[in-house]
Tab-separated table of C-alpha atoms in Angstrom:
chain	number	residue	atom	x	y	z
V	1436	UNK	CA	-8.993	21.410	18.852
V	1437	UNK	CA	-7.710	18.876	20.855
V	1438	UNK	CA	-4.275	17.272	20.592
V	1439	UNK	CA	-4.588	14.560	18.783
V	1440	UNK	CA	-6.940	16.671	16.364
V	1441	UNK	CA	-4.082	18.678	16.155
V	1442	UNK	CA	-1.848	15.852	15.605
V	1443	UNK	CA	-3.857	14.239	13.189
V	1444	UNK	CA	-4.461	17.952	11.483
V	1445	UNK	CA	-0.327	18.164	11.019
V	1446	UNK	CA	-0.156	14.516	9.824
V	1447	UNK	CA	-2.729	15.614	7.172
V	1448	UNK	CA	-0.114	18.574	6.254
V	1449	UNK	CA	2.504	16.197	5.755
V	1450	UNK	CA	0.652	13.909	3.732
V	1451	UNK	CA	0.033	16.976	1.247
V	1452	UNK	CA	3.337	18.608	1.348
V	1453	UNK	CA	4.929	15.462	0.997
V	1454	UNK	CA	3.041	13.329	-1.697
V	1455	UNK	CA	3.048	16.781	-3.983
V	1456	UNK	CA	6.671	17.199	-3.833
V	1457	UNK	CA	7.468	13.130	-4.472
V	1458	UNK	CA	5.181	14.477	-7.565
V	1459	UNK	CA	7.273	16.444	-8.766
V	1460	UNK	CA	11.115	15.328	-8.015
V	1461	UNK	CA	10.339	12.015	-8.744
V	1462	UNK	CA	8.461	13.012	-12.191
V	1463	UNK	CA	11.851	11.388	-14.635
V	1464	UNK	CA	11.525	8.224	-12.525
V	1465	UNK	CA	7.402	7.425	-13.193
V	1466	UNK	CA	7.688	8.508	-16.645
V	1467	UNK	CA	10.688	5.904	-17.208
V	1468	UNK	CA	8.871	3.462	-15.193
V	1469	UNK	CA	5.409	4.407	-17.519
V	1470	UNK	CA	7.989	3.668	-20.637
V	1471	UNK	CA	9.185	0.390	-19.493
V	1472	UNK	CA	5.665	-0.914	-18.578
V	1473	UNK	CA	4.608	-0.320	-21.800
V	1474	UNK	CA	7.235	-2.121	-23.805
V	1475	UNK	CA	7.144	-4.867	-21.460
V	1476	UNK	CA	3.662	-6.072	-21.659
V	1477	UNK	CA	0.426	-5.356	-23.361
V	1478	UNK	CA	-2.314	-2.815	-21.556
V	1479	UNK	CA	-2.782	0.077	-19.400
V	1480	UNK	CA	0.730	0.752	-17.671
V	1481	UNK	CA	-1.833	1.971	-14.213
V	1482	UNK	CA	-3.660	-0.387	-12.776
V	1483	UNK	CA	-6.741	0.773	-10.340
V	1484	UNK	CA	-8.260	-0.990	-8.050
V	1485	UNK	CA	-11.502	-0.658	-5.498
V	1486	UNK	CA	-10.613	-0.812	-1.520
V	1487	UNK	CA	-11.894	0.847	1.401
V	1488	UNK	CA	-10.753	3.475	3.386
V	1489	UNK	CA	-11.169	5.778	6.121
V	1490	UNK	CA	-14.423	5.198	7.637
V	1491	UNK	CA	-15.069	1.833	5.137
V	1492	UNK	CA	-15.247	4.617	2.338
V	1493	UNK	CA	-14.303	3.009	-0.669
V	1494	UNK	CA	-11.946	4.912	-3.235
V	1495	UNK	CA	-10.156	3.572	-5.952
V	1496	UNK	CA	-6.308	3.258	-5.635
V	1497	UNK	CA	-3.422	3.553	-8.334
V	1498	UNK	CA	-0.451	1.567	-8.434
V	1499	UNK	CA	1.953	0.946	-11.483
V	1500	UNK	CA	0.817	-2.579	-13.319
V	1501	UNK	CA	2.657	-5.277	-12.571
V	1502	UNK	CA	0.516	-8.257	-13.691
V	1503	UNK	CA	-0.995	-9.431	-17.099
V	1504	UNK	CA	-4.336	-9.190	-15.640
V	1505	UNK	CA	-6.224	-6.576	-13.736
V	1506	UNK	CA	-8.594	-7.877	-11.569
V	1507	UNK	CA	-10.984	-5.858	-9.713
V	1508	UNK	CA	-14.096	-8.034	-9.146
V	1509	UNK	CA	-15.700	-9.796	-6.216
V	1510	UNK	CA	-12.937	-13.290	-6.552
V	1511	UNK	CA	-9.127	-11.708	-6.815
V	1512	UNK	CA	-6.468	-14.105	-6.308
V	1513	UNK	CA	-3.114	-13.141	-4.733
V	1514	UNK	CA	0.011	-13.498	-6.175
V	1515	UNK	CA	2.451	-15.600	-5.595
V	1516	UNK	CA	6.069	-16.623	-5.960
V	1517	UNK	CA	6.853	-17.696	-9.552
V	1518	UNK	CA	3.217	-16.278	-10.266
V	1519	UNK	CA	3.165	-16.237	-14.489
V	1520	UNK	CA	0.818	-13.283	-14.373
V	1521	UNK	CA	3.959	-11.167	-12.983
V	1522	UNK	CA	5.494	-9.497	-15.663
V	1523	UNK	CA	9.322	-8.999	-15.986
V	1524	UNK	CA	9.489	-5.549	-15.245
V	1525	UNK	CA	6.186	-6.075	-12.901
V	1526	UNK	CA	8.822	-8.541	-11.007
V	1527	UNK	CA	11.260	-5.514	-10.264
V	1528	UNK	CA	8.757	-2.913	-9.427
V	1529	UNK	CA	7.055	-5.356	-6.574
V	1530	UNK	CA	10.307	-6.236	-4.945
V	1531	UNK	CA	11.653	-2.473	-4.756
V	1532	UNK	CA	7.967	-1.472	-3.883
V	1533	UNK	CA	8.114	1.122	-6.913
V	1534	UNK	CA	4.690	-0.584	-7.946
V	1535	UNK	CA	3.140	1.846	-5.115
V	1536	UNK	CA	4.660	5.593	-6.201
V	1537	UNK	CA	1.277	5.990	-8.066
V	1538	UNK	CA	-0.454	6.350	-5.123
V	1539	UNK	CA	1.519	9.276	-4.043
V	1540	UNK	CA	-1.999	11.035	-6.402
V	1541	UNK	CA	-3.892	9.019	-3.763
V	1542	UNK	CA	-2.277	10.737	-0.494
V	1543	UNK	CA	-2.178	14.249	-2.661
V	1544	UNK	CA	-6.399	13.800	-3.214
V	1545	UNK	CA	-6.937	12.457	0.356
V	1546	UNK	CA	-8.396	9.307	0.039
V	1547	UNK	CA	-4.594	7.785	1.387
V	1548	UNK	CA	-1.849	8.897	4.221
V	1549	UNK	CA	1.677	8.321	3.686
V	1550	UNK	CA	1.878	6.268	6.498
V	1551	UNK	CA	-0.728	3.939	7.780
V	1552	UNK	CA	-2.863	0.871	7.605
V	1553	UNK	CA	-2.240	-0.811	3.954
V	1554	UNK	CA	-5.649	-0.824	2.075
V	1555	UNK	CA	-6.359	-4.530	0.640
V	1556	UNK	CA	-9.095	-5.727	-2.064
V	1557	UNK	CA	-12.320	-5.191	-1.307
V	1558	UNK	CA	-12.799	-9.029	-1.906
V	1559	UNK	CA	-10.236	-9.327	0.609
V	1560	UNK	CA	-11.761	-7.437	2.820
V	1561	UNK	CA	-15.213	-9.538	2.690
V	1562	UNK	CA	-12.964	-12.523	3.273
V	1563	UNK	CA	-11.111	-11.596	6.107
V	1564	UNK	CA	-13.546	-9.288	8.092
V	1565	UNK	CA	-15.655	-12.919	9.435
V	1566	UNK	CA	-12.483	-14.896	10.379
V	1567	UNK	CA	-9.966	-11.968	11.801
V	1568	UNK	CA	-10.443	-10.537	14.767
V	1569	UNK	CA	-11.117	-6.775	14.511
V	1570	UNK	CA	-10.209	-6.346	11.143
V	1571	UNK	CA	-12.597	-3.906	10.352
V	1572	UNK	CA	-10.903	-1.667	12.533
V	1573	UNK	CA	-8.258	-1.293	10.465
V	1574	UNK	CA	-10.517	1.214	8.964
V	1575	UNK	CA	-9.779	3.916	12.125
V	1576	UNK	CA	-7.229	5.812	9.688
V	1577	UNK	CA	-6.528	6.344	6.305
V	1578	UNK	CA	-4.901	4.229	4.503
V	1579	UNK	CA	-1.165	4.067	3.866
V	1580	UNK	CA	1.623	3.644	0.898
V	1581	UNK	CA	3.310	2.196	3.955
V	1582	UNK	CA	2.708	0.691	7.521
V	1583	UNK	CA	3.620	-0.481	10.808
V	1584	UNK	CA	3.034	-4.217	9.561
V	1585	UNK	CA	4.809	-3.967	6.088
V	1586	UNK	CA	8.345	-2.445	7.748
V	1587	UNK	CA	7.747	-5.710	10.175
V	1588	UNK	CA	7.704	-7.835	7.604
V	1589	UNK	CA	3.760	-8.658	7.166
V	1590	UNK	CA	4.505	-8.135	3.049
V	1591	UNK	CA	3.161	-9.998	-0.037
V	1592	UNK	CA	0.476	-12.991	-0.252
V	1593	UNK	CA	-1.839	-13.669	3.140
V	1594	UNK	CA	-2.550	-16.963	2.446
V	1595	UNK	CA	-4.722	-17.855	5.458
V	1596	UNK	CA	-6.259	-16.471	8.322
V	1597	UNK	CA	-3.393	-16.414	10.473
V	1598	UNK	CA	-1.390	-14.535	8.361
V	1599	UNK	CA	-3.614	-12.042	7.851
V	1600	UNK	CA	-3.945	-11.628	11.728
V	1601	UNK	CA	-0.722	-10.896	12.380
V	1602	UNK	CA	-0.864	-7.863	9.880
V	1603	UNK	CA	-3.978	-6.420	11.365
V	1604	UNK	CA	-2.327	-6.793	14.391
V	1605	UNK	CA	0.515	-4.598	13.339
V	1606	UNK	CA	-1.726	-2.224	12.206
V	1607	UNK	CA	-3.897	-2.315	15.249
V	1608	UNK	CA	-1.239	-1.079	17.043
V	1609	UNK	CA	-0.095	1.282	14.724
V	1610	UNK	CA	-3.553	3.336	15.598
V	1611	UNK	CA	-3.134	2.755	19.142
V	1612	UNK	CA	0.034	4.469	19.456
V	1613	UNK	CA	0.024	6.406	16.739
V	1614	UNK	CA	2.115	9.694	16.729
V	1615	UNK	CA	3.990	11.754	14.380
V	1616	UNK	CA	7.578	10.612	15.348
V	1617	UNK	CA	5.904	7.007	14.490
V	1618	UNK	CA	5.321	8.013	11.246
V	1619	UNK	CA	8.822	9.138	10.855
V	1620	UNK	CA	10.020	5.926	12.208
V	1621	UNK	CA	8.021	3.918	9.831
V	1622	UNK	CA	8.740	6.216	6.778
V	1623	UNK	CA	12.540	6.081	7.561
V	1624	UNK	CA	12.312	1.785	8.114
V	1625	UNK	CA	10.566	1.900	4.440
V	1626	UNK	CA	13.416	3.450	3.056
V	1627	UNK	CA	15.640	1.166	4.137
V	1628	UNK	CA	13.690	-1.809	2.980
V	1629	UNK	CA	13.424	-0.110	-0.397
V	1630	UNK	CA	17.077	0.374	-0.680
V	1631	UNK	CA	17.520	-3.057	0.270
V	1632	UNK	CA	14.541	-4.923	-0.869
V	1633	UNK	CA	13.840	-7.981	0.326
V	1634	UNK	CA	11.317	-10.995	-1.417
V	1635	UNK	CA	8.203	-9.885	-2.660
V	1636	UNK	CA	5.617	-10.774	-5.719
């Protein structure tokens, strides 16, 4: 095996060893959040959604809901600030980034990493892949909870083309130089941006 086989074999480790015990010590905090969804809003307190992974391998991802609506078609719209689909306790969960423990199931099955490339809509996907440059390279690694881009501040709405290059920029380089004190890096940065969350919706 070579090293980055290796490297990449270990990464896979961590990704099991650490999404199953999130699992489990953070059990009391999804079942509070699953109780507050609930009396907050009407409908399914998960929300799933189609997007494509490693090796444009599409999987379905989990994330608490957040919105009144739970689009997964061919036409998804973005939200917002002040979007009214947000719900009050959907507000919360987006700006602490709480929204994404679900997916923590995702890294535990394989079809996610802790770290790497965030996985967008598949809609989004067919939008962006013409107009961004190398965006379908993205698809290199699997996808992450959390990434180079979002702990450099390439979070919420892409609202054009630009935007969205900058992210796949990020991400670009993330799988360029990727390595497993990166990963700690980013993992540690998240942290911090989830104990001191800044404006998302």
């Amino acid at each position: 095996m070579s090293r980055r086989g290796a490297a990449l074999a270990f990464k896979r480790a961590v990704d099991v060893v650490g999404s199953a015990l999130g699992l489990v010590l953070l059990l009391p905090l999804l079942l509070a959040i699953a109780v507050l969804i609930k009396c907050d809003s009407r409908g399914p307190v998960l929300f799933r959604q189609t997007r494509i992974g490693l090796g444009n391998r599409p999987f379905r991802v989990w994330k608490f809901r957040t919105m009144t609506c739970c689009e997964n078609g061919s036409v998804i719209r973005q939200a917002r600030p002040d979007d009214p689909r947000v719900t009050r306790i959907g507000r919360f969960l987006r700006r602490t980034s709480l929204d994404e423990l679900p997916q923590l199931v995702n890294v535990l099955l394989g079809s996610m990493s802790l770290v790497g490339p965030r996985p967008h809509a598949v809609a989004h996907d067919a939008q962006f892949a013409g107009i961004v440059a190398r965006y379908a390279e993205r698809h290199a690694m699997r996808p992450g909870i959390t990434g180079w881009a979002q702990v450099r501040g390439c979070r919420g709405e892409t609202p054009n083309a630009a935007a969205m290059q900058r992210r796949v920029d990020l991400d670009l380089a993330y799988i360029e130089h990727w390595s497993p004190l990166l990963d700690v890096i980013i993992l540690a940065m998240t942290l911090r941006e989830v104990v001191r969350p800044q404006a998302a919706y």
